Short mmCIF file of C-alpha atoms in Angstrom, two decimals:
data_model
loop_
_atom_site.label_atom_id
_atom_site.label_comp_id
_atom_site.label_asym_id
_atom_site.label_seq_id
_atom_site.Cartn_x
_atom_site.Cartn_y
_atom_site.Cartn_z
CA MET A 1431 24.32 -12.05 -10.23
CA MET A 1432 21.26 -9.55 -9.78
CA GLU A 1433 20.11 -9.05 -6.18
CA ILE A 1434 16.25 -9.36 -5.82
CA PRO A 1435 14.74 -6.35 -3.53
CA GLU A 1436 12.88 -7.53 -0.50
CA LYS A 1437 10.26 -4.66 -0.77
CA ILE A 1438 9.13 -2.79 -4.07
CA GLU A 1439 6.88 0.32 -4.26
CA THR A 1440 4.12 1.32 -6.56
CA VAL A 1441 1.02 3.55 -6.76
CA VAL A 1442 -2.38 2.42 -5.85
CA THR A 1443 -6.02 3.75 -6.11
CA ILE A 1444 -8.08 3.32 -2.83
CA ARG A 1445 -11.43 1.62 -3.61
CA GLU A 1446 -12.94 1.15 -0.13
CA VAL A 1447 -11.87 3.11 3.10
CA ILE A 1448 -12.45 0.28 6.11
CA SER A 1449 -11.14 2.47 8.86
CA PRO A 1450 -8.77 5.65 9.26
CA LEU A 1451 -5.71 3.30 8.83
CA THR A 1452 -6.85 0.50 6.61
CA CYS A 1453 -8.61 0.06 3.05
CA HIS A 1454 -8.80 -1.85 -0.06
CA ALA A 1455 -6.84 -0.77 -3.01
CA ALA A 1456 -6.51 -1.57 -6.48
CA LEU A 1457 -3.04 -2.15 -8.17
CA PRO A 1458 -1.89 -0.83 -11.44
CA ASN A 1459 -2.92 -4.32 -12.85
CA GLY A 1460 -6.41 -4.23 -10.89
CA LYS A 1461 -5.51 -6.64 -8.21
CA ILE A 1462 -7.18 -5.70 -5.04
CA ILE A 1463 -4.90 -5.43 -1.96
CA PHE A 1464 -5.35 -4.86 1.67
CA GLY A 1465 -3.79 -1.43 2.41
CA PHE A 1466 -2.63 -0.11 5.89
CA ILE A 1467 -0.73 2.91 7.33
CA SER A 1468 1.53 2.06 9.88
CA LYS A 1469 3.00 3.62 12.86
CA ARG A 1470 6.21 4.18 11.18
CA VAL A 1471 4.76 6.82 8.63
CA GLU A 1472 3.18 10.20 9.08
CA LYS A 1473 -0.70 9.73 8.99
CA PHE A 1474 -2.63 10.83 6.09
CA HIS A 1475 -6.45 10.72 5.12
CA LEU A 1476 -7.70 7.74 3.17
CA GLN A 1477 -10.18 8.73 0.61
CA ALA A 1478 -12.06 6.20 -2.01
CA GLY A 1479 -10.71 7.06 -5.47
CA GLY A 1480 -7.53 8.66 -4.17
CA LYS A 1481 -4.36 7.54 -4.93
CA ALA A 1482 -1.41 6.56 -2.57
CA ARG A 1483 2.35 5.50 -2.72
CA VAL A 1484 2.66 1.66 -1.16
CA GLN A 1485 5.40 -0.28 -0.32
CA MET A 1486 5.10 -4.01 -0.80
CA ASP A 1487 6.73 -7.19 0.23
CA VAL A 1488 7.93 -8.93 -2.98
CA ALA A 1489 6.84 -12.39 -1.12
CA ASP A 1490 3.15 -11.24 -0.35
CA PHE A 1491 1.39 -9.14 -3.00
CA SER A 1492 -1.94 -9.24 -0.97
CA ARG A 1493 -1.26 -6.21 1.15
CA GLY A 1494 0.77 -3.04 1.11
CA GLU A 1495 2.06 -0.45 3.52
CA MET A 1496 0.67 3.03 2.58
CA MET A 1497 3.67 5.33 2.57
CA ALA A 1498 1.87 8.77 1.29
CA ALA A 1499 -1.13 10.01 -0.46
CA LEU A 1500 -0.68 11.44 -3.91
#
């Protein structure tokens, strides 16, 4: 039996920077999510139009933890 992962990773495009640690971002399918940088990762600059790698919980595709800028 195949095990379902708890987290997935994808790339988003930053649409609107809300604060230095939060933004609205678009998934590859166009869905807008809330993106955030947590204390677990090294801080990086969020910039509208930029791309970032995010980690999302498979049970909640409305938000994603920003892991690194691309």
